[in-house]
Tab-separated table of C-alpha atoms and ligand atoms in Angstrom:
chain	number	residue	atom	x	y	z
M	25	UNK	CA	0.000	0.000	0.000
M	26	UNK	CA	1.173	3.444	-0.953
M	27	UNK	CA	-0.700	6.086	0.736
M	28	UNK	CA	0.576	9.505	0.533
M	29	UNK	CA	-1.048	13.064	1.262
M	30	UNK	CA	-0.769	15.214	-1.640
M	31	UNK	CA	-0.351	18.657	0.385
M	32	UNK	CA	1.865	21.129	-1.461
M	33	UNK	CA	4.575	22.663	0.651
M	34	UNK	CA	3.213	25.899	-0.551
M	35	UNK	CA	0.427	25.954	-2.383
M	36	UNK	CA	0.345	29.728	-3.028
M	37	UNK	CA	3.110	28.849	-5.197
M	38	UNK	CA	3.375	28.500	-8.599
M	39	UNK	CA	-0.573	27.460	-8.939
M	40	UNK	CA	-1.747	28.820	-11.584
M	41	UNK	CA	-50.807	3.442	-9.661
M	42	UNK	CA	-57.343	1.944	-6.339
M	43	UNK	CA	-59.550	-0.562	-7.131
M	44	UNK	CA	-62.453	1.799	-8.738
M	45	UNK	CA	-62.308	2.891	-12.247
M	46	UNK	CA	-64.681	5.279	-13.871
M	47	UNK	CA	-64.769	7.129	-16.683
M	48	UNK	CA	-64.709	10.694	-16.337
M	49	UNK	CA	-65.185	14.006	-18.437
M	50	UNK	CA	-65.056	17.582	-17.916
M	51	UNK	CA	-62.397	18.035	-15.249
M	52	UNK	CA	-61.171	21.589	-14.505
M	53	UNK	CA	-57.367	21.538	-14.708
M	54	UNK	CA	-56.008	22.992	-11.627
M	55	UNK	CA	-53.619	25.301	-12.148
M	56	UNK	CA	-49.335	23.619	-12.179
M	57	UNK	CA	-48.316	25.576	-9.109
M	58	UNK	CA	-44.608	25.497	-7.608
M	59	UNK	CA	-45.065	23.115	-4.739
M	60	UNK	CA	-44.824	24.918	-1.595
M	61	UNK	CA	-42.344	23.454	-0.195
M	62	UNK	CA	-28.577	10.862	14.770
M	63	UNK	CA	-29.500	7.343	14.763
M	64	UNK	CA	-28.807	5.510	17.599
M	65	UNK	CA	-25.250	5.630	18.363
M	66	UNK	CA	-23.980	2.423	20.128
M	67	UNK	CA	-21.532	3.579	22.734
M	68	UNK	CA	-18.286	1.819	20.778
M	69	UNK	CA	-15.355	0.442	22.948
M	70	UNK	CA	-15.004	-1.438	19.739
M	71	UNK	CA	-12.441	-3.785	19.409
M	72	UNK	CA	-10.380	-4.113	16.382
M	73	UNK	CA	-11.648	-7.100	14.404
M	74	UNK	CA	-8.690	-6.501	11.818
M	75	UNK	CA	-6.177	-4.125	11.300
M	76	UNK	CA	-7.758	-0.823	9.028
M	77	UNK	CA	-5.217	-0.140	6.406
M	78	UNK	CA	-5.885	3.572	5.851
M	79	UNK	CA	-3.206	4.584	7.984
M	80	UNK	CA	-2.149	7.467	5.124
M	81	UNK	CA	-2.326	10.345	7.763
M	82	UNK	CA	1.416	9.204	9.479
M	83	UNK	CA	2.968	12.720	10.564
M	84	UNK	CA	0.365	15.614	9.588
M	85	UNK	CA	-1.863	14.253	11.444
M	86	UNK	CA	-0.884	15.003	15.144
M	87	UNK	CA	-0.596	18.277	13.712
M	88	UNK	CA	-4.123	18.474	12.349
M	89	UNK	CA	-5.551	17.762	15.526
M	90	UNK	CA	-3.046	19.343	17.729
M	91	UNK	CA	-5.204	22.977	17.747
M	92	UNK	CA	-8.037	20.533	19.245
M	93	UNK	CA	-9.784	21.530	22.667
M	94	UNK	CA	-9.228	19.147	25.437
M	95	UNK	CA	-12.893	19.373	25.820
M	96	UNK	CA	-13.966	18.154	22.701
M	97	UNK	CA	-15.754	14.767	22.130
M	98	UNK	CA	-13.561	11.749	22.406
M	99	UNK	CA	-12.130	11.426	18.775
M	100	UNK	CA	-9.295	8.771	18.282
M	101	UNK	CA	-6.414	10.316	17.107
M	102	UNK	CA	-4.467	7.158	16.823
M	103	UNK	CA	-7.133	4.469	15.760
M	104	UNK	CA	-5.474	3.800	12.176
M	105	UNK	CA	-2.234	3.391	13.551
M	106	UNK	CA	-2.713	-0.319	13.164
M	107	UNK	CA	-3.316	-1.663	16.378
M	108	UNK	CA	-5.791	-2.538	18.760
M	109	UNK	CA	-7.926	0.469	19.882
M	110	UNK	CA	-11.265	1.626	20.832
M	111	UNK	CA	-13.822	4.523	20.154
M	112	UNK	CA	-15.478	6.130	22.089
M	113	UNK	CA	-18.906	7.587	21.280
M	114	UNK	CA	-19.061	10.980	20.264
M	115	UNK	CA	-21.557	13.966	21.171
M	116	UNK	CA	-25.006	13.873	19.172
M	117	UNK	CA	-24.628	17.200	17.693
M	118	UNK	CA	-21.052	17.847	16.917
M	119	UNK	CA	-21.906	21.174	15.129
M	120	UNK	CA	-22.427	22.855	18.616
M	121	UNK	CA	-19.321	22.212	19.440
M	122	UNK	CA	-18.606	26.018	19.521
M	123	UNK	CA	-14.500	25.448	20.778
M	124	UNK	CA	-14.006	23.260	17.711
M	125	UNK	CA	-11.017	24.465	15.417
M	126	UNK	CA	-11.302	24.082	11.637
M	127	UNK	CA	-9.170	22.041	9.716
M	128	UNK	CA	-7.412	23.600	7.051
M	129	UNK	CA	-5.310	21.870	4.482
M	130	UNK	CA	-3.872	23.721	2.392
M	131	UNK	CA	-5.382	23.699	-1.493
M	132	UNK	CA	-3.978	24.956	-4.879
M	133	UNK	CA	-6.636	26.529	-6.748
M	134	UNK	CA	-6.874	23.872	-9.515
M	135	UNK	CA	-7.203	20.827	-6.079
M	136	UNK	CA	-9.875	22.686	-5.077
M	137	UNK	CA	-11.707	22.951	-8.458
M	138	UNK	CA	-11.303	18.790	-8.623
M	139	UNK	CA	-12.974	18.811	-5.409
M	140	UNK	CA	-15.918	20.573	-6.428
M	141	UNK	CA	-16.188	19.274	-9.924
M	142	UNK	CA	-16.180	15.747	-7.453
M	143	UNK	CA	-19.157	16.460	-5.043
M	144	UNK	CA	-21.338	18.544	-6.886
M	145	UNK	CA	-23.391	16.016	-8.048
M	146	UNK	CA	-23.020	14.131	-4.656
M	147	UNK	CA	-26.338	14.424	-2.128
M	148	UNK	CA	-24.355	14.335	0.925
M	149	UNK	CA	-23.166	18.048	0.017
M	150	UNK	CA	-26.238	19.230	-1.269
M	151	UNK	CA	-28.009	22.316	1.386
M	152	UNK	CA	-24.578	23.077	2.506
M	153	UNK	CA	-24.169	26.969	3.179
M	154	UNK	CA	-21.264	28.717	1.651
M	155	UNK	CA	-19.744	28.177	5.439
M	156	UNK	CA	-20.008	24.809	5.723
M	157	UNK	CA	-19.304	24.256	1.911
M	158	UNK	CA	-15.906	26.035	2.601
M	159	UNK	CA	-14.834	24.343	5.537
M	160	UNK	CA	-15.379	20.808	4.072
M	161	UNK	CA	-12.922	21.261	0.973
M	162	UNK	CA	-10.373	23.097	3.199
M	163	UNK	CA	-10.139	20.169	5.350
M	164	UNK	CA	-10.469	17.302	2.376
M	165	UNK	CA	-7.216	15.681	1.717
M	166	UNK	CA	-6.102	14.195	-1.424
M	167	UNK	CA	-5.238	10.732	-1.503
M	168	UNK	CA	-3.740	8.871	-4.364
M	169	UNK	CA	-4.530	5.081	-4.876
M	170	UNK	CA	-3.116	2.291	-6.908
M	171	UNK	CA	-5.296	-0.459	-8.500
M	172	UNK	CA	-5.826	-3.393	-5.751
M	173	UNK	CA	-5.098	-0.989	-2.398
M	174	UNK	CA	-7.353	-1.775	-0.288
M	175	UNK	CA	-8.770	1.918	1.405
M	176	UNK	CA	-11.301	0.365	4.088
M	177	UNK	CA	-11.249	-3.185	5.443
M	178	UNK	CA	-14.368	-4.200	6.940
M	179	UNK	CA	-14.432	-4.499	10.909
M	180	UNK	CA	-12.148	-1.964	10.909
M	181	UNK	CA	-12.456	1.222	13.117
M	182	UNK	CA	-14.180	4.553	10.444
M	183	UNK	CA	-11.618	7.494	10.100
M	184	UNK	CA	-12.094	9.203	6.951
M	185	UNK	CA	-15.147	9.620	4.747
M	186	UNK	CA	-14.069	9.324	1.015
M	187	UNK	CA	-15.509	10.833	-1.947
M	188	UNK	CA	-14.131	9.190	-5.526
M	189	UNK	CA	-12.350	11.991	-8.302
M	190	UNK	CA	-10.975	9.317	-10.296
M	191	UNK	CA	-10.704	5.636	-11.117
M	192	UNK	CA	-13.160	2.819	-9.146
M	193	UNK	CA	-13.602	0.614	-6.265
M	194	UNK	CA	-15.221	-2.568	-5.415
M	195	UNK	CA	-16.856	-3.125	-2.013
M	196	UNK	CA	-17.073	-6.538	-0.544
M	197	UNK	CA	-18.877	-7.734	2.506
M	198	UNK	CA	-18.276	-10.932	4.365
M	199	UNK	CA	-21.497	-11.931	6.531
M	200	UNK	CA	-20.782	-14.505	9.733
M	201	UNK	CA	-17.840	-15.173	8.538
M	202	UNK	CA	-18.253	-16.392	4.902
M	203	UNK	CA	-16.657	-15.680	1.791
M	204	UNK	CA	-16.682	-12.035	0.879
M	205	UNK	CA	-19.159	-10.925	-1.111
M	206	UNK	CA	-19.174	-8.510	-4.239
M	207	UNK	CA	-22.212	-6.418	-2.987
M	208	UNK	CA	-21.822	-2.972	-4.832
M	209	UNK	CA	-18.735	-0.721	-7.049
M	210	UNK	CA	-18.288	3.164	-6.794
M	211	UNK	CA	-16.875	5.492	-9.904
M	212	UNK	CA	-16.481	8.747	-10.161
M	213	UNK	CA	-18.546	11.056	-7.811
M	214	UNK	CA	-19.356	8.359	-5.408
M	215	UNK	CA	-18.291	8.578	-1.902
M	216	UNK	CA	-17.844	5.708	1.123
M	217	UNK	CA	-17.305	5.425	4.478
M	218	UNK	CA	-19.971	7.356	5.975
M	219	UNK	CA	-21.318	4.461	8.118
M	220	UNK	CA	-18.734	3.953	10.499
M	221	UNK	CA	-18.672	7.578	10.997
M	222	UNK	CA	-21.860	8.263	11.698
M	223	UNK	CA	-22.674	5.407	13.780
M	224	UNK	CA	-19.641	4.419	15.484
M	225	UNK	CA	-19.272	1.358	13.908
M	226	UNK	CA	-16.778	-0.735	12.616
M	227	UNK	CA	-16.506	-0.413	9.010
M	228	UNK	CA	-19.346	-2.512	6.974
M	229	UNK	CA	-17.432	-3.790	4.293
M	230	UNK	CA	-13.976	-3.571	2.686
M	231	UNK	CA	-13.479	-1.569	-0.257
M	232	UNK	CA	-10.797	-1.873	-2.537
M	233	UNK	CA	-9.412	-0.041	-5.680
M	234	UNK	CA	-9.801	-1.565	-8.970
M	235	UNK	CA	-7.907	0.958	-10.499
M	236	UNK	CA	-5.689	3.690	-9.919
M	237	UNK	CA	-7.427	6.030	-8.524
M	238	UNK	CA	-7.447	9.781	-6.844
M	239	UNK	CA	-9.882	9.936	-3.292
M	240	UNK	CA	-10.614	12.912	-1.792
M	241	UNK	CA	-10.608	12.122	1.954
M	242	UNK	CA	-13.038	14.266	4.747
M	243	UNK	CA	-11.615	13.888	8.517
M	244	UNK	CA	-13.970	11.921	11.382
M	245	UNK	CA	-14.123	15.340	12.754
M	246	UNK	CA	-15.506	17.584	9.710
M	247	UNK	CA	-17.726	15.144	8.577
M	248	UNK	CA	-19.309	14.721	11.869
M	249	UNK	CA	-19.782	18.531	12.024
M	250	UNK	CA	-21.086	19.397	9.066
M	251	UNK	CA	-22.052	16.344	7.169
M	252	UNK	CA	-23.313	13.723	9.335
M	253	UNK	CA	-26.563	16.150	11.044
M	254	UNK	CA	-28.111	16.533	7.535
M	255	UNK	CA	-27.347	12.876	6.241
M	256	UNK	CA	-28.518	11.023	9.676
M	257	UNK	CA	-31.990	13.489	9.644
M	258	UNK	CA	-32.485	12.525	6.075
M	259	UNK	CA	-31.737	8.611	7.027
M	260	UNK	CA	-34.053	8.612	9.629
M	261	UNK	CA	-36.272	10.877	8.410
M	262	UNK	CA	-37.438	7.894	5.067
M	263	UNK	CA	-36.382	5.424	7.015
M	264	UNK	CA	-39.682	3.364	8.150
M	265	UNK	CA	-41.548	5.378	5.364
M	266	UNK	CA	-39.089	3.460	2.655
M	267	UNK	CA	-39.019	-0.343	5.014
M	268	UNK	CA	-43.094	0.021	4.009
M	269	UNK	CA	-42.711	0.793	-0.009
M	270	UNK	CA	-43.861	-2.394	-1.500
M	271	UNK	CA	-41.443	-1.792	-4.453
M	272	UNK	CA	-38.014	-1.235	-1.749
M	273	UNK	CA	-38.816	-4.129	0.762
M	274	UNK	CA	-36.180	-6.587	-1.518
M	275	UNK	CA	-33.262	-4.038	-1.209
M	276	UNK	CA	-30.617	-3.787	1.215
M	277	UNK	CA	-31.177	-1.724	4.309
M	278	UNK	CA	-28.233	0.215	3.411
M	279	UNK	CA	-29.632	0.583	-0.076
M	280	UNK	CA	-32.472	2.165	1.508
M	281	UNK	CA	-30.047	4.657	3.041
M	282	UNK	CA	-29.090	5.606	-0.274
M	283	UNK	CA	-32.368	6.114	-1.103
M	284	UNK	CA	-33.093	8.141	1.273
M	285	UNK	CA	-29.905	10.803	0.729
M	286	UNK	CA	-31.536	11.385	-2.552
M	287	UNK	CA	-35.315	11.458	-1.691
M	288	UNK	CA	-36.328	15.404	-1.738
M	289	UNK	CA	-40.167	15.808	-0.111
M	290	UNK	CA	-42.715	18.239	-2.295
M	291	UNK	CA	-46.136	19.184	-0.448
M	292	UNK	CA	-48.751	19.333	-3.173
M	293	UNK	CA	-52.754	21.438	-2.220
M	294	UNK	CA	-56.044	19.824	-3.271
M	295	UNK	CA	-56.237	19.500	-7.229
M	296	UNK	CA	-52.783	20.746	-7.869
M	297	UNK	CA	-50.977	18.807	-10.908
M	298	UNK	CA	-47.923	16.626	-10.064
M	299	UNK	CA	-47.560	15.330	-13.462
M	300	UNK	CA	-48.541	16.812	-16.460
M	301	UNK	CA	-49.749	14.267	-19.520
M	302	UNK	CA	-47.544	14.783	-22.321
M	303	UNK	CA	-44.634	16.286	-20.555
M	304	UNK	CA	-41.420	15.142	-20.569
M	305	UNK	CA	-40.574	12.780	-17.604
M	306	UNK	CA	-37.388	14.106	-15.243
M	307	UNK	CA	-38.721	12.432	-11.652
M	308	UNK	CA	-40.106	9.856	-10.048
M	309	UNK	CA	-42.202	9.790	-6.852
M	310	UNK	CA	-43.316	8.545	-4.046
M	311	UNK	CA	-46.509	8.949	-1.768
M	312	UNK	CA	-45.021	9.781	1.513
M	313	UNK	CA	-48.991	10.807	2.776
M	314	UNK	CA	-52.259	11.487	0.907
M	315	UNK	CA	-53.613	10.863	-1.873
M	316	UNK	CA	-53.254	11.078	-5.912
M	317	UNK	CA	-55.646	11.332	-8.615
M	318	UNK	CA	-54.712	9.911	-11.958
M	319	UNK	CA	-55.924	10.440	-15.562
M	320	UNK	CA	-55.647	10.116	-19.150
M	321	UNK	CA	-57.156	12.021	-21.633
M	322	UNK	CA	-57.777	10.041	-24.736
M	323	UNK	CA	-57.149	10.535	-28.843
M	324	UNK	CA	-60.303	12.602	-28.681
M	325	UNK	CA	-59.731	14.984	-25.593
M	326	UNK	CA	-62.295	13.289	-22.909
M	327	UNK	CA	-60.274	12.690	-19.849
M	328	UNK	CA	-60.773	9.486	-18.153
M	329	UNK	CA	-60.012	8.463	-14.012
M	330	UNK	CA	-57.345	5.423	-13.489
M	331	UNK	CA	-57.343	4.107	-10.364
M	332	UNK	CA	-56.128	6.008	-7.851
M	333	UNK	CA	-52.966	6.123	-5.285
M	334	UNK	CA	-52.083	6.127	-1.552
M	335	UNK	CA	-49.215	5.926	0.666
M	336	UNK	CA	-46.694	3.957	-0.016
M	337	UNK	CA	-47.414	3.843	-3.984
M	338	UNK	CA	-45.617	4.883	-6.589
M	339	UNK	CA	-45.618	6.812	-9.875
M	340	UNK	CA	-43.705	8.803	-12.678
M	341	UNK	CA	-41.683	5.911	-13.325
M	342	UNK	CA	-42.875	5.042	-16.765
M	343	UNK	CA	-41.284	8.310	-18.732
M	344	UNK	CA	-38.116	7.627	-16.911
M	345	UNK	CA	-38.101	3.894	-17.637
M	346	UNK	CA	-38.874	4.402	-21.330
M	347	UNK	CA	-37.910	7.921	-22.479
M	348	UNK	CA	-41.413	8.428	-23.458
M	349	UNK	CA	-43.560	11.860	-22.520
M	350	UNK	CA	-45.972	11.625	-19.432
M	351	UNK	CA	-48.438	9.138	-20.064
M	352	UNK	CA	-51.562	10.186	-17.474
M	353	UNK	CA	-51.879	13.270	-15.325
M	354	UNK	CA	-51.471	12.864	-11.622
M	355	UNK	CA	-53.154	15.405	-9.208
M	356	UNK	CA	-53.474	15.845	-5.703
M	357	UNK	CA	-56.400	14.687	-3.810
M	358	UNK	CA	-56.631	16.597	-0.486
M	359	UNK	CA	-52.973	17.314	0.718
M	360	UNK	CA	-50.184	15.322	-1.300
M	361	UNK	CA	-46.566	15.040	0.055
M	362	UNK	CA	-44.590	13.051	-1.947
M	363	UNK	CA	-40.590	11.955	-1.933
M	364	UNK	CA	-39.397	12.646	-5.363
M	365	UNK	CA	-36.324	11.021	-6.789
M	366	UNK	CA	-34.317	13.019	-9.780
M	367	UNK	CA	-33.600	10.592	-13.000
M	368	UNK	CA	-29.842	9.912	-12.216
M	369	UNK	CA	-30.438	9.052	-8.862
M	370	UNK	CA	-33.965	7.122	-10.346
M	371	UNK	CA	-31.106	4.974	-12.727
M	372	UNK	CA	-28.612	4.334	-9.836
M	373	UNK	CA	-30.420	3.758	-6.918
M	374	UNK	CA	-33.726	1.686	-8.701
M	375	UNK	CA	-31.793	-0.656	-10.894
M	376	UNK	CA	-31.966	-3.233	-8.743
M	377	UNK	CA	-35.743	-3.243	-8.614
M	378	UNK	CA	-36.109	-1.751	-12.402
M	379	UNK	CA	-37.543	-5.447	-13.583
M	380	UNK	CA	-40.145	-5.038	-10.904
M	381	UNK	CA	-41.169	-1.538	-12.031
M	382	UNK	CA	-41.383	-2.653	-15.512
M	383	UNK	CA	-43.462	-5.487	-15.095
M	384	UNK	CA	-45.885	-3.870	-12.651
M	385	UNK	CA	-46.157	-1.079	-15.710
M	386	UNK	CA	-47.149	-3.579	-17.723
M	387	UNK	CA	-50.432	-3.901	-15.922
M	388	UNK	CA	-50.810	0.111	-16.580
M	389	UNK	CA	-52.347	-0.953	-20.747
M	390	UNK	CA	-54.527	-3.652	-19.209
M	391	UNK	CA	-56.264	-1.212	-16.927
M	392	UNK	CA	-56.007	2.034	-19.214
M	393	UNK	CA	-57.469	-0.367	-21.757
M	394	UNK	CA	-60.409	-1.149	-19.527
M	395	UNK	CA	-61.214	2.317	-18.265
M	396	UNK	CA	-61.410	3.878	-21.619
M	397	UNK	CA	-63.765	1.407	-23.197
M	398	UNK	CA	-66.272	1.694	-20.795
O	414	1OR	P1	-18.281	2.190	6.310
O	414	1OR	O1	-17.807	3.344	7.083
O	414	1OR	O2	-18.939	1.076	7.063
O	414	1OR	C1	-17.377	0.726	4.356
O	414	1OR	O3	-17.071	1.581	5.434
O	414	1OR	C2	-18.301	1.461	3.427
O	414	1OR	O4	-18.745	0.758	2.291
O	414	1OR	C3	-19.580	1.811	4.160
O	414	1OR	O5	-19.289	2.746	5.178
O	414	1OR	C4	-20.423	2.297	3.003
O	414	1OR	O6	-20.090	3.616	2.718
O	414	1OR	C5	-19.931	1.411	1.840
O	414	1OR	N1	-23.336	-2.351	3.192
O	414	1OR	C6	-22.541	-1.578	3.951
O	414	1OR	N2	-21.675	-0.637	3.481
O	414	1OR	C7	-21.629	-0.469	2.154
O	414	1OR	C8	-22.434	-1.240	1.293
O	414	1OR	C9	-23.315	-2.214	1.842
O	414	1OR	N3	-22.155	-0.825	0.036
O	414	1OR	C10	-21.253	0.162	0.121
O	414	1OR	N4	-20.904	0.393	1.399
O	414	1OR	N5	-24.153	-3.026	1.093
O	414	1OR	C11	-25.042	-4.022	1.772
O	414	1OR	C12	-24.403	-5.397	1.714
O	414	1OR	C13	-25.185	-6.478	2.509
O	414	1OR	C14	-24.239	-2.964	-0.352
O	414	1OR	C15	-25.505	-2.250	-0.780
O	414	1OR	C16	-25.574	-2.043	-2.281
């Protein structure tokens, strides 16, 4: 393994789908208006299970810490130093932590622009004020990879959050004891490493490079602070709404998680349009509470009630799945909040249950089929 911190010596220098179905005519179109709109920590004294090999902080990082407070929560300064250790449990709201000193590593101007171009399509930063936004790239640290180094071993103790500029990485997890397992790969813009961080937790799974590769690595510290409150509320906040989505229940918890970091909520009034026949498709949705009203309006312009939806249902999946326009219009019945998912996210985070979607849509020409013959 050849870690290495890439921190110039100067870097000022020399930078440059209900059961009813009706038919149904004459419906006023509402008007499309805008919508308006830390888990449970267990106390670690973890023991090592292996030895974590991302010990790529050797002599800078006494120094990082150094400025710390005495009083600050109990952070491990020497957990990767490969051997035994423990953590202990850290406070619930690290970004009160008024005596906490930033970390600052020092950027050139063109690190800090592969930094940004890295996260900005990553939800974990998303809702960050200019502040916090700041802070996190000052205290990233850039971390060069070869093919086959293995960055986090799982049962290891969690010190740095990664996000992925280059190359790619396979994670593995070995359950009881078995053979590891190929469970999921990361590329470019993905980031790993968040569990152990935010839950105290030995690391989940081992994840190693299967290229050369450039990592941008976040301290315990930062991404406690300024990360971990917004990720942890989201997390929580879908979590037993998501374990009840039919369509979710055969994923992963953790794929859930995932889920939920993208998951945006949208608060729709009484007869408001969601989705908009004809349009072109860029999200998918789900009912989070309420109720939707669907319909199509046929080759001659008479607009005809589908079933209807409730919690826990889904729709807009069909333009996304085929690249088609909207095929119905969905409205709110009484108050509608729904958890909307963009396409990307829609692509990465459904493919596991994209055969499922697509044969439940196949049921959608059997019942639009009914509805507008009678
Ligand atoms: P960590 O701090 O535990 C390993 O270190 C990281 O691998 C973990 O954070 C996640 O960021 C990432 N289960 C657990 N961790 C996973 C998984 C995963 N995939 C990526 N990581 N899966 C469930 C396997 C039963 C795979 C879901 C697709």
């Amino acid at each position: 393994m050849t870690d290495q911190l890439d921190i110039p010596e100067n870097p000022e220098e020399g930078f440059s789908p209900s059961e009813h179905s009706q038919c149904y005519s004459d419906m006023s179109d509402a008007e499309v208006q805008e919508p308006a709109g830390s888990p449970d920590f267990y106390s670690a004294k973890t023991s090592m299970a292996s030895t974590p090999t991302t010990d790529y902080f050797p002599d800078s990082e006494e120094e990082l810490y150094d400025d710390e407070p005495s009083d600050l929560p109990a952070i491990p300064i020497n957990y990767n130093r490969g051997r035994r250790t423990s953590v202990s449990a850290e406070s619930m709201a690290p970004s009160q932590d008024k005596d906490y000193v930033k970390i600052y590593i020092p950027k050139t101007p063109e690190q800090r622009k592969r930094i940004e171009a890295s996260i900005a399509n990553n939800f974990l930063f998303k809702n960050l004020d200019e502040e916090q936004y700041k802070d996190v790239i000052d205290a990233m640290v850039e971390k060069k990879v070869e093919k086959n180094e293995e960055i986090i071993s799982q049962g290891g103790i969690g010190d740095f959050f990664y996000v992925v500029e280059t190359g790619t990485f396979d994670v593995y997890v070995s359950k009881n004891g078995t053979a590891p397992e190929l469970v999921h790969h990361y590329e470019s813009g993905g980031s790993f490493g968040e569990l152990a961080l935010m839950y105290n937790a030995p690391r989940a799974a081992t994840v190693i490079a299967t290229s050369d590769a450039v990592l941008w690595a976040l301290d315990r510290v930062t991404f406690r602070r300024i990360l971990m409150e917004n990720t942890s509320r989201k997390r929580r906040m879908y979590e037993s709404f998501l374990e009840e989505v039919p369509i979710l229940v055969s994923l992963e918890p953790y794929e859930r998680h995932k889920i939920a970091d993208a998951l945006e909520s949208l608060y729709y009034e009484d007869n408001q349009l969601v989705i908009k026949q004809g349009d072109i498709g860029n999200s998918f949705y789900l009912i989070e509470s309420g109720e939707a009203r669907v319909t199509k309006v046929d080759e001659d312009g008479v607009e005809h009630e589908l079933p209807g939806l409730n919690k826990g249902e889904y729709f807009g999946e069909l333009a996304l799945l085929n690249n088609k326009p909207r095929a119905v219009n969905i409205r709110a019945k009484g108050r509608l909040k729904v958890a909307t998912l963009g396409k990307k996210a829609f692509v990465r985070l459904l493919g596991p249950v994209v055969d499922i979607l697509k044969r439940n849509s196949d049921n959608y020409e059997t019942i639009t089929r009914s509805v507008q013959q009678c």
